Amino acid sequence: MTTQTNTGAPVTVRRYSGSARLNHWVMAISFVLLLLSGLSLFHPSLFVLSGLFGGGGTARWLHPWAGLVFAISFMGLFFRFFALNLPERTDIVWLAKLKHVLTGHDEYLPEVGKYNAGQKLVFWIQAILVPVMLITGLCLWAPGLAWMEQTLGFKASIDQQRLAALIHAMAAVLAILVWIVHVYAAIWVRGTIGAMTTGTVTGGWGWRHHRRWLREEVVAHGTTEHPRVTPGE
Amino acid sequence: MTTFQPLDVVRRSASVTTSPAPNRDVEVAKLIDVSKCIGCKACQSACLEWNDLKEPVGVNVGVYDNPHDLTPNTWTLMRFTEWENPTSGNLEWLIRKDGCMHCEDPGCLKACPAPGAIVQYANGIVDFQKANCIGCGYCVKGCPFNIPRISQVDHKAYKCTLCSDRLALGQQPACAKACPTSAIMFGTKAEMVAQAEKNVSILKTRGFDKAGLYNPPGVGGTHVMYVLHHADQPQLYAGLANNPRISPIVEMWKGVSKYAGMAVMGLAALVGVAHYAIKGPNKVSDEDEAQAKRLAEGKS
Ligand code: HEM
Ligand code: SF4
């Protein structure tokens, strides 16, 4: 095995379909809108962020509507990727070697499928936080309260609304922390962003970070007519 | 009557700085002696008239309360309670003029996220500033008396202003002026506390030995106070809060959760930057690409 075989462009591997990427970007854009409009109300020092929306009034009404778009798009991605995020034995091994993860020594990590344990954690933590933010968000929103009273027969008391505000803010902080980890990982691990822009990654990226997934892709699609694994010219 | 200068602001919502506190010896108060109220609702009408508000014609559901609750237009509301006094056996008709209490420690102002949408003047009045209000409804959650209402027309919060606009011109509040029995009185807070003592002692001579002043310390006292004949049981008066204070949930939401939240979010961003600075990017090597190529070509 030599290290000098690198002639020509690397192979590319398809990671996300167009609809998955569209779904992801709808969710990502609505999340950023939620983050900016939500944080502008979170602390006086962040109120300036509401200027991005043209004022606090607009940030206030936009936020819950963006929340609905976000919750629906999250649900789309949840069902799309649910099965691939189910826990397995290697996840524990991977997590036990978190030190190597953080130092970028992927060679000491077990071969993982489409998602590693870190990605699965992001998935499942958000899967808990999104419904929490949705329910508490509805309790803070006049149309949401009216809707719950009409269709569910549930009238939130003022004390429950206070609690909803506290929980919403805390869940939002947690979701933003998870989001920071998610975005940072995408930037730090070079070659990842392409998965969500063009939908492809290089074979080397797959080999380094998701080797079992790469092997499965090669076996499943390597020789088909529209190969999902494309050798570069 | 003294001219009160209501425009010196001592507290301002969602703001780190307020103007230097001017002297506060002109603190004002409204005193409502419920024992003198005859339930005529002149105050309610005067409030609508002075503030140029209109309440749509409602529906009678068999009680005198009209409308049934405070609304974005009804900033003060007579609430009627029929109570059978177990000691005397008398049926008592308790009438309370509900509305903003102008708390010394206002929960609405504490909860408000919009800078300057709620202010407290040096004279103690808590006032909503429409231009800065964003209609989020946080004041409703902050208020221990369930007072503010959000208009579905312009999405702004409304409540009693204690007629701060009239005070600036040396006039007393419209409700106090309209009251035919002097159940509503207005003056400096010290004058009103002294007045209350007189009214209470009169009530005591009439057999209401539990009469007293409602100026709840849990919110630092209020600038709207009641003389109650049953001051030991404020909840009799259409659920007037026994010991109101800003809810501990609101204190937590607006206190520790903000500081902790800002700290952990800032810290996470810093850790990211530091990690990148120390470790640099995690790059795919040529070796990785070569291995992948071999795999794709079925050579490994
Ligand atoms: C899932 C659906 C969501 C709904 C229905 C929703 C709704 C609301 C509502 C009604 C408010 C009150 C103020 C306003 O109207 O703007 C609010 C506040 C807030 N939201 Fe959301 N939201 C949702 C998701 C999110 C997400 C994903 C985040 C984080 C990125 C977030 C962060 C915040 C923050 C930080 C606040 C301010 C909390 C405070 O003032 O303490 N929300 N939300
Ligand atoms: S009674 Fe409610 S609205 Fe009035 S000052 Fe107190 S907290 Fe604010």
Coordinates of C-alpha atoms and ligand atoms in Angstrom, one line a residue:
Chain A
M1 CA 0.0 0.0 0.0
T2 CA 1.6 3.3 -1.0
T3 CA 0.6 6.8 -0.3
Q4 CA 1.6 8.0 -3.7
T5 CA -1.4 6.8 -5.7
N6 CA -3.1 10.1 -5.7
T7 CA -3.4 10.9 -9.3
G8 CA -6.3 12.8 -10.7
A9 CA -9.4 14.1 -8.8
P10 CA -10.8 12.2 -5.9
V11 CA -13.9 10.1 -6.2
T12 CA -17.1 11.8 -5.1
V13 CA -19.9 10.2 -3.2
R14 CA -23.5 11.2 -3.0
R15 CA -24.6 11.9 0.5
Y16 CA -27.9 13.9 0.3
S17 CA -30.6 14.0 -2.2
G18 CA -31.9 17.4 -3.4
S19 CA -35.1 17.1 -1.4
A20 CA -33.1 16.3 1.8
R21 CA -31.0 19.3 1.2
L22 CA -33.9 21.6 0.5
N23 CA -35.6 20.3 3.7
H24 CA -32.4 20.9 5.7
W25 CA -32.0 24.5 4.4
V26 CA -35.6 25.4 5.1
M27 CA -35.0 24.2 8.6
A28 CA -31.6 25.9 8.9
I29 CA -32.9 29.3 7.7
S30 CA -35.9 29.2 9.9
F31 CA -33.7 28.2 12.8
V32 CA -31.4 31.2 12.3
L33 CA -34.4 33.5 12.0
L34 CA -35.7 32.0 15.3
L35 CA -32.3 32.4 17.0
L36 CA -32.0 36.0 16.0
S37 CA -35.6 37.0 16.7
G38 CA -35.7 35.0 19.9
L39 CA -32.4 36.2 21.3
S40 CA -33.4 39.8 20.7
L41 CA -36.1 39.3 23.3
F42 CA -33.9 37.2 25.5
H43 CA -31.6 39.8 26.9
P44 CA -31.7 43.6 26.7
S45 CA -28.1 43.7 25.3
L46 CA -29.3 41.6 22.4
F47 CA -32.4 43.7 21.6
V48 CA -30.4 45.4 18.8
L49 CA -30.7 42.1 16.9
S50 CA -34.4 43.0 16.3
G51 CA -33.1 45.7 14.1
L52 CA -32.3 43.0 11.5
F53 CA -36.1 42.5 11.2
G54 CA -36.9 46.1 11.1
G55 CA -37.9 46.4 14.8
G56 CA -39.0 44.5 17.8
G57 CA -42.6 44.3 16.7
T58 CA -41.7 42.4 13.5
A59 CA -39.3 40.1 15.3
R60 CA -42.0 39.3 17.8
W61 CA -44.6 38.3 15.2
L62 CA -42.2 36.7 12.8
H63 CA -40.7 34.4 15.5
P64 CA -43.8 32.2 16.1
W65 CA -44.5 31.8 12.4
A66 CA -40.9 30.9 11.7
G67 CA -41.3 28.5 14.6
L68 CA -44.1 26.6 12.8
V69 CA -42.0 26.4 9.6
F70 CA -39.1 25.1 11.7
A71 CA -41.1 22.5 13.6
I72 CA -42.6 21.1 10.4
S73 CA -39.3 21.0 8.6
F74 CA -37.7 19.4 11.5
M75 CA -40.3 16.7 11.5
G76 CA -39.5 16.1 7.9
L77 CA -35.9 15.5 8.6
F78 CA -36.7 13.5 11.7
F79 CA -38.6 10.9 9.7
R80 CA -36.1 11.0 6.9
F81 CA -33.1 10.2 9.1
F82 CA -34.8 8.5 12.0
A83 CA -33.6 5.0 11.2
L84 CA -30.1 6.0 10.4
N85 CA -29.8 7.6 13.9
L86 CA -30.8 4.6 15.9
P87 CA -28.1 3.8 18.5
E88 CA -25.7 0.9 18.1
R89 CA -22.8 -0.6 19.9
T90 CA -20.0 1.3 18.0
D91 CA -21.6 4.6 19.3
I92 CA -20.4 3.7 22.8
V93 CA -16.9 2.9 21.6
W94 CA -16.9 6.2 19.6
L95 CA -18.0 8.2 22.6
A96 CA -15.4 6.5 24.8
K97 CA -12.8 7.8 22.4
L98 CA -14.0 11.4 22.4
K99 CA -10.5 12.6 23.1
H100 CA -9.4 11.3 19.7
V101 CA -12.5 12.8 18.1
L102 CA -11.6 16.2 19.5
T103 CA -7.9 15.9 18.5
G104 CA -8.9 14.9 15.0
H105 CA -7.3 11.4 15.2
D106 CA -10.0 9.6 13.3
E107 CA -7.6 6.7 12.7
Y108 CA -8.2 5.6 16.3
L109 CA -11.9 5.6 16.0
P110 CA -14.2 2.7 15.0
E111 CA -15.6 2.6 11.5
V112 CA -19.0 4.3 11.6
G113 CA -22.0 4.3 9.4
K114 CA -23.7 7.3 8.0
Y115 CA -23.8 9.0 11.3
N116 CA -21.4 8.9 14.2
A117 CA -22.5 9.1 17.9
G118 CA -22.0 12.8 18.0
Q119 CA -24.3 13.4 15.1
K120 CA -26.8 11.0 16.6
L121 CA -26.7 13.0 19.9
V122 CA -27.4 16.2 18.0
F123 CA -30.3 14.5 16.3
W124 CA -31.9 13.1 19.4
I125 CA -31.3 16.1 21.7
Q126 CA -33.0 18.3 19.1
A127 CA -35.7 15.8 18.7
I128 CA -36.6 16.3 22.3
L129 CA -36.1 20.1 22.4
V130 CA -38.1 20.9 19.3
P131 CA -41.4 19.6 20.6
V132 CA -40.7 21.3 23.9
M133 CA -40.1 24.6 22.2
L134 CA -43.1 24.1 20.0
I135 CA -45.5 23.5 22.9
T136 CA -44.1 26.2 25.2
G137 CA -43.9 28.6 22.2
L138 CA -47.6 28.0 21.5
C139 CA -48.3 28.9 25.1
L140 CA -46.6 32.3 24.7
W141 CA -48.4 33.2 21.5
A142 CA -51.9 34.6 21.4
P143 CA -53.0 32.7 18.3
G144 CA -51.3 29.6 19.7
L145 CA -53.2 29.9 23.0
A146 CA -56.5 30.5 21.1
W147 CA -55.9 27.5 19.0
M148 CA -55.1 25.2 22.0
E149 CA -58.3 26.4 23.7
Q150 CA -60.5 25.7 20.7
T151 CA -59.1 22.5 19.4
L152 CA -57.6 20.9 22.5
G153 CA -59.8 22.5 25.1
F154 CA -56.7 23.5 27.1
K155 CA -56.7 27.0 28.5
A156 CA -53.2 27.8 29.8
S157 CA -53.3 29.7 33.1
I158 CA -51.0 32.7 33.7
D159 CA -48.8 30.5 35.9
Q160 CA -48.5 27.9 33.2
Q161 CA -47.6 30.6 30.7
R162 CA -44.9 31.8 33.1
L163 CA -43.5 28.3 33.2
A164 CA -43.7 28.0 29.5
A165 CA -41.6 31.2 29.1
L166 CA -39.0 29.9 31.4
I167 CA -38.8 26.5 29.8
H168 CA -38.9 27.9 26.3
A169 CA -36.0 30.2 27.1
M170 CA -34.0 27.3 28.6
A171 CA -34.8 24.9 25.8
A172 CA -33.8 27.5 23.3
V173 CA -30.4 28.0 25.0
L174 CA -29.8 24.3 24.9
A175 CA -30.9 24.1 21.3
I176 CA -28.5 26.9 20.4
L177 CA -25.6 25.1 22.2
V178 CA -26.3 22.0 20.2
W179 CA -26.5 24.1 17.1
I180 CA -23.1 25.7 17.8
V181 CA -21.6 22.2 18.1
H182 CA -23.3 21.1 14.9
V183 CA -22.2 24.1 12.9
Y184 CA -18.7 24.0 14.4
A185 CA -18.3 20.4 13.5
A186 CA -19.4 21.1 9.9
I187 CA -16.8 23.8 9.6
W188 CA -14.0 22.1 11.5
V189 CA -14.3 18.8 9.6
R190 CA -13.2 19.9 6.2
G191 CA -15.2 18.7 3.3
T192 CA -18.5 18.4 5.2
I193 CA -20.3 21.5 4.0
G194 CA -20.4 20.1 0.4
A195 CA -22.8 17.4 1.7
M196 CA -25.4 20.1 2.2
T197 CA -24.6 22.3 -0.8
T198 CA -23.8 20.0 -3.7
G199 CA -25.0 16.9 -1.9
T200 CA -21.7 15.1 -2.4
V201 CA -18.6 14.5 -0.4
T202 CA -15.2 13.1 -1.5
G203 CA -14.5 9.5 -1.1
G204 CA -11.6 10.4 1.2
W205 CA -14.0 12.2 3.5
G206 CA -16.1 9.1 3.6
W207 CA -13.1 6.9 4.2
R208 CA -11.8 9.1 7.0
H209 CA -15.0 9.8 8.9
H210 CA -17.7 7.3 7.8
R211 CA -15.9 4.3 6.5
R212 CA -18.6 1.8 7.0
W213 CA -21.1 4.0 5.2
L214 CA -18.6 4.4 2.3
R215 CA -18.2 0.7 2.0
E216 CA -22.0 0.2 2.0
E217 CA -22.4 2.9 -0.6
V218 CA -19.7 1.3 -2.9
V219 CA -21.4 -2.1 -2.5
A220 CA -24.9 -0.8 -3.1
H221 CA -24.3 1.8 -5.8
G222 CA -20.7 1.5 -7.0
T223 CA -21.4 -0.1 -10.3
T224 CA -24.9 1.0 -11.2
E225 CA -25.8 3.0 -14.3
H226 CA -26.0 6.3 -12.4
P227 CA -23.3 5.6 -9.9
R228 CA -23.7 7.4 -6.6
V229 CA -20.0 6.9 -6.2
T230 CA -18.4 8.7 -9.1
P231 CA -14.6 8.2 -9.8
G232 CA -13.2 11.6 -10.7
E233 CA -11.6 12.2 -14.1
Chain B
M1 CA -53.6 70.2 44.7
T2 CA -49.9 69.8 44.0
T3 CA -48.7 69.6 40.5
F4 CA -46.9 66.3 40.0
Q5 CA -44.2 66.1 37.5
P6 CA -44.7 62.6 36.1
L7 CA -42.0 62.7 33.5
D8 CA -38.9 61.9 35.5
V9 CA -38.2 58.2 34.9
V10 CA -36.8 56.1 37.6
R11 CA -37.1 52.7 36.0
R12 CA -37.1 51.7 32.4
S13 CA -37.8 48.2 31.0
A14 CA -35.0 46.1 29.4
S15 CA -32.5 48.9 30.0
V16 CA -29.3 48.8 31.8
T17 CA -29.2 52.5 32.6
T18 CA -31.9 54.8 33.8
S19 CA -31.6 58.5 34.3
P20 CA -30.3 59.5 37.7
A21 CA -33.1 59.0 40.3
P22 CA -34.7 62.4 40.9
N23 CA -36.1 63.0 44.4
R24 CA -39.2 60.9 45.1
D25 CA -41.0 63.0 47.7
V26 CA -43.8 63.6 45.2
E27 CA -44.9 59.9 45.2
V28 CA -48.6 59.8 44.4
A29 CA -51.3 57.3 45.3
K30 CA -54.9 56.6 44.6
L31 CA -56.9 55.4 47.5
I32 CA -60.0 53.4 46.9
D33 CA -62.3 52.9 49.9
V34 CA -64.4 49.9 48.9
S35 CA -66.7 50.5 51.8
K36 CA -67.8 53.8 50.2
C37 CA -68.3 52.4 46.7
I38 CA -71.9 52.2 45.5
G39 CA -71.0 50.4 42.3
C40 CA -72.3 53.1 40.0
K41 CA -69.4 52.7 37.5
A42 CA -69.0 56.4 37.0
C43 CA -65.3 55.8 37.3
Q44 CA -65.4 53.2 34.5
S45 CA -67.3 55.6 32.2
A46 CA -64.9 58.5 33.1
C47 CA -62.0 56.3 32.2
L48 CA -63.4 55.4 28.8
E49 CA -64.3 59.0 28.2
W50 CA -61.0 60.6 29.2
N51 CA -58.9 58.1 27.3
D52 CA -61.2 58.1 24.3
L53 CA -61.9 54.4 24.5
K54 CA -64.9 52.4 23.4
E55 CA -66.0 49.0 24.6
P56 CA -68.3 47.1 22.3
V57 CA -71.8 46.3 23.8
G58 CA -71.5 43.0 25.6
V59 CA -73.8 40.3 26.8
N60 CA -75.3 40.0 30.3
V61 CA -74.5 36.7 31.9
G62 CA -76.3 37.4 35.2
V63 CA -73.7 39.4 37.0
Y64 CA -73.1 43.2 37.3
D65 CA -69.6 43.0 36.0
N66 CA -69.6 44.7 32.6
P67 CA -67.6 43.9 30.6
H68 CA -66.7 40.5 32.1
D69 CA -63.0 41.3 32.4
L70 CA -60.5 44.0 31.8
T71 CA -59.9 44.5 28.1
P72 CA -57.5 46.6 26.0
N73 CA -60.2 49.3 26.3
T74 CA -61.5 48.8 29.8
W75 CA -58.6 49.7 32.0
T76 CA -60.7 49.8 35.2
L77 CA -63.5 47.4 36.0
M78 CA -66.0 47.2 38.9
R79 CA -66.0 43.6 40.2
F80 CA -69.0 42.6 42.2
T81 CA -69.0 39.8 44.8
E82 CA -71.9 38.6 47.0
W83 CA -70.6 37.2 50.2
E84 CA -72.4 35.8 53.2
N85 CA -70.5 36.9 56.3
P86 CA -70.5 33.7 58.5
T87 CA -70.2 35.7 61.7
S88 CA -73.0 38.2 61.2
G89 CA -75.0 36.1 58.8
N90 CA -75.3 39.3 56.6
L91 CA -75.2 39.2 52.8
E92 CA -72.4 41.6 51.9
W93 CA -72.1 43.2 48.5
L94 CA -68.4 43.7 48.0
I95 CA -67.5 45.9 45.1
R96 CA -63.9 46.4 44.0
K97 CA -62.6 48.7 41.4
D98 CA -60.0 46.6 39.6
G99 CA -57.1 48.0 37.6
C100 CA -53.4 48.5 37.6
M101 CA -52.0 48.8 41.1
H102 CA -49.0 50.8 40.0
C103 CA -46.6 48.6 42.0
E104 CA -43.5 50.0 43.5
D105 CA -41.8 46.9 42.2
P106 CA -43.6 46.3 39.0
G107 CA -43.6 42.7 37.6
C108 CA -44.7 43.9 34.2
L109 CA -41.7 46.2 33.9
K110 CA -39.4 43.4 35.1
A111 CA -40.7 41.0 32.5
C112 CA -40.8 43.4 29.5
P113 CA -38.1 42.7 26.9
A114 CA -38.5 45.9 24.9
P115 CA -36.3 48.8 26.1
G116 CA -38.5 51.7 27.4
A117 CA -41.8 50.1 26.6
I118 CA -42.6 50.2 30.4
V119 CA -41.4 53.0 32.6
Q120 CA -41.9 54.0 36.2
Y121 CA -41.9 57.7 36.9
A122 CA -40.5 59.4 39.9
N123 CA -44.0 59.8 41.3
G124 CA -44.4 56.0 41.3
I125 CA -46.7 55.7 38.2
V126 CA -46.0 52.7 36.0
D127 CA -46.8 53.6 32.4
F128 CA -46.7 51.8 29.1
Q129 CA -45.0 53.6 26.2
K130 CA -46.9 52.5 23.1
A131 CA -44.2 53.5 20.7
N132 CA -41.7 51.0 22.2
C133 CA -44.2 48.2 22.9
I134 CA -43.8 45.1 20.6
G135 CA -46.9 43.3 21.8
C136 CA -45.2 40.2 23.1
G137 CA -47.4 39.8 26.2
Y138 CA -44.5 39.3 28.7
C139 CA -46.1 42.0 30.9
V140 CA -49.1 39.8 31.3
K141 CA -46.9 37.1 32.7
G142 CA -45.0 39.4 34.9
C143 CA -48.0 41.1 36.6
P144 CA -49.1 39.6 39.9
F145 CA -52.5 41.1 39.5
N146 CA -53.4 40.0 35.9
I147 CA -53.9 43.5 34.6
P148 CA -52.3 44.2 31.2
R149 CA -54.2 43.3 28.1
I150 CA -52.9 43.0 24.5
S151 CA -55.0 44.6 21.8
Q152 CA -55.7 42.3 18.8
V153 CA -56.1 45.5 16.7
D154 CA -52.7 47.2 17.1
H155 CA -50.8 44.4 19.1
K156 CA -49.9 46.8 22.0
A157 CA -50.4 46.3 25.7
Y158 CA -52.8 48.5 27.6
K159 CA -53.7 49.3 31.2
C160 CA -54.5 52.2 33.5
T161 CA -52.0 55.1 33.2
L162 CA -53.1 56.6 36.5
C163 CA -54.0 59.5 34.2
S164 CA -50.3 60.6 34.1
D165 CA -51.3 63.0 31.3
R166 CA -53.9 64.7 33.6
L167 CA -51.4 64.8 36.5
A168 CA -48.9 66.7 34.3
L169 CA -51.6 69.4 34.0
G170 CA -52.4 69.5 37.7
Q171 CA -55.6 67.4 37.3
Q172 CA -56.5 64.4 39.4
P173 CA -57.3 61.1 37.7
A174 CA -60.6 61.0 35.8
C175 CA -62.0 58.2 37.9
A176 CA -61.3 60.0 41.2
K177 CA -62.9 63.2 39.8
A178 CA -66.0 61.3 38.7
C179 CA -66.6 59.3 41.9
P180 CA -69.8 60.7 43.6
T181 CA -69.0 59.3 47.0
S182 CA -65.3 60.1 47.3
A183 CA -64.6 56.4 47.4
I184 CA -61.7 57.2 45.1
M185 CA -59.3 59.7 46.5
F186 CA -56.0 60.9 45.1
G187 CA -52.9 62.7 46.5
T188 CA -49.4 62.1 47.7
K189 CA -48.8 58.6 49.0
A190 CA -48.2 59.9 52.5
E191 CA -51.5 61.8 52.4
M192 CA -53.3 58.8 51.2
V193 CA -51.8 56.5 53.9
A194 CA -52.9 59.1 56.5
Q195 CA -56.4 59.3 54.9
A196 CA -56.7 55.5 54.9
E197 CA -55.9 55.4 58.6
K198 CA -58.9 57.8 59.3
N199 CA -61.2 55.7 57.1
V200 CA -60.1 52.5 58.7
S201 CA -60.7 53.8 62.2
I202 CA -64.2 54.9 61.2
L203 CA -64.9 51.5 59.8
K204 CA -63.6 49.9 63.1
T205 CA -66.1 52.0 65.1
R206 CA -68.8 50.6 62.8
G207 CA -67.9 47.1 63.8
F208 CA -65.5 46.1 61.0
D209 CA -62.7 45.3 63.3
K210 CA -60.6 43.7 60.6
A211 CA -60.7 46.8 58.4
G212 CA -57.4 47.9 57.1
L213 CA -55.2 49.3 54.3
Y214 CA -54.2 47.1 51.3
N215 CA -50.7 48.3 50.3
P216 CA -49.1 44.9 49.8
P217 CA -45.4 44.8 50.8
G218 CA -44.6 41.9 48.5
V219 CA -44.5 44.3 45.6
G220 CA -42.9 47.1 47.6
G221 CA -46.3 48.7 48.2
T222 CA -48.6 50.1 45.5
H223 CA -49.6 53.5 44.2
V224 CA -53.2 52.3 44.1
M225 CA -54.3 51.2 47.5
Y226 CA -57.6 49.9 48.9
V227 CA -59.3 50.4 52.2
L228 CA -61.0 47.0 52.8
H229 CA -63.5 46.2 55.5
H230 CA -62.1 42.7 55.6
A231 CA -58.5 43.4 55.1
D232 CA -57.6 40.0 56.6
Q233 CA -59.3 38.3 53.6
P234 CA -58.5 40.3 50.5
Q235 CA -59.3 37.3 48.3
L236 CA -63.0 37.9 49.1
Y237 CA -62.9 40.9 46.9
A238 CA -63.2 39.1 43.5
G239 CA -59.9 37.3 44.2
L240 CA -57.7 40.2 45.2
A241 CA -54.3 38.6 45.8
N242 CA -53.6 37.8 49.4
N243 CA -49.9 38.4 49.4
P244 CA -49.0 39.4 45.8
R245 CA -45.4 39.3 44.7
I246 CA -43.6 38.8 41.4
S247 CA -43.8 35.1 40.7
P248 CA -40.6 33.2 41.5
I249 CA -40.9 31.6 38.1
V250 CA -40.7 35.1 36.5
E251 CA -37.8 36.0 38.8
M252 CA -36.0 32.9 37.6
W253 CA -36.9 33.5 34.0
K254 CA -35.7 37.1 34.1
G255 CA -32.8 36.4 36.4
V256 CA -30.6 33.4 36.6
S257 CA -31.8 31.9 33.3
K258 CA -30.7 35.0 31.4
Y259 CA -27.2 35.2 33.1
A260 CA -26.6 31.5 32.9
G261 CA -27.9 31.4 29.3
M262 CA -25.8 34.2 28.1
A263 CA -22.7 32.7 29.8
V264 CA -23.0 29.2 28.4
M265 CA -23.8 30.4 24.9
G266 CA -20.8 32.8 24.9
L267 CA -18.6 30.1 26.4
A268 CA -19.6 27.6 23.7
A269 CA -18.7 30.0 21.0
L270 CA -15.4 30.8 22.6
V271 CA -14.6 27.1 23.1
G272 CA -15.2 26.6 19.3
V273 CA -12.9 29.4 18.4
A274 CA -10.2 28.2 20.8
H275 CA -10.5 24.6 19.6
Y276 CA -10.0 25.8 16.0
A277 CA -7.1 27.9 17.0
I278 CA -5.3 25.1 18.8
K279 CA -6.2 22.1 16.6
G280 CA -6.7 23.7 13.2
P281 CA -9.1 22.1 10.7
N282 CA -9.6 18.3 10.5
K283 CA -8.5 17.7 6.9
V284 CA -9.0 14.7 4.7
S285 CA -5.5 13.5 3.6
D286 CA -4.3 12.4 0.2
E287 CA -4.0 8.9 1.7
D288 CA -7.7 9.0 2.6
E289 CA -8.6 9.9 -1.0
A290 CA -6.3 7.2 -2.4
Q291 CA -7.8 4.6 -0.1
A292 CA -11.3 5.6 -1.2
K293 CA -10.4 5.4 -4.9
R294 CA -9.0 2.0 -4.4
L295 CA -12.2 1.0 -2.6
A296 CA -14.4 2.4 -5.3
E297 CA -12.5 0.6 -8.0
G298 CA -12.9 -2.6 -6.2
K299 CA -9.2 -3.0 -5.4
S300 CA -9.5 -3.3 -1.6
Ligands
HEM1 C1 -40.8 25.5 17.6 C2 -41.6 26.5 17.4 C3 -41.4 27.8 18.2 C4 -42.5 28.6 18.5 C5 -43.9 28.4 18.2 C6 -41.9 29.7 19.3 C7 -42.7 30.7 19.8 C8 -42.2 31.7 20.7 C9 -42.9 32.8 21.2 C10 -44.4 33.0 20.9 C11 -42.1 33.6 21.9 C12 -42.5 34.9 22.6 C13 -42.0 36.1 21.9 C14 -42.4 36.2 20.5 O1 -43.6 36.1 20.1 O2 -41.5 36.4 19.7 C15 -40.8 33.0 21.9 C16 -39.6 33.5 22.5 C17 -38.4 33.0 22.3 N1 -38.0 31.9 21.5 FE1 -39.3 30.8 20.4 N2 -40.6 29.6 19.4 C18 -40.2 28.4 18.7 C19 -38.9 27.9 18.5 C20 -37.7 28.5 18.9 C21 -36.4 28.1 18.6 C22 -36.0 26.9 17.8 C23 -35.6 28.9 19.3 C24 -34.0 28.9 19.3 C25 -33.3 29.1 18.3 C26 -36.4 29.9 20.0 C27 -35.9 30.9 20.8 C28 -36.6 31.8 21.5 C29 -36.1 32.7 22.5 C30 -34.6 32.8 22.9 C31 -37.2 33.4 23.0 C32 -37.1 34.6 24.0 C33 -37.3 33.9 25.3 C34 -37.2 35.0 26.4 O3 -37.6 36.1 26.2 O4 -36.8 34.6 27.5 N3 -37.7 29.6 19.8 N4 -40.8 31.9 21.1
SF4_2 S1 -50.4 45.9 38.8 FE1 -49.5 44.7 37.1 S2 -49.5 46.1 35.3 FE2 -49.8 47.4 37.2 S3 -47.7 48.0 37.8 FE3 -48.2 46.1 39.0 S4 -47.3 44.6 37.6 FE4 -47.5 46.4 36.3

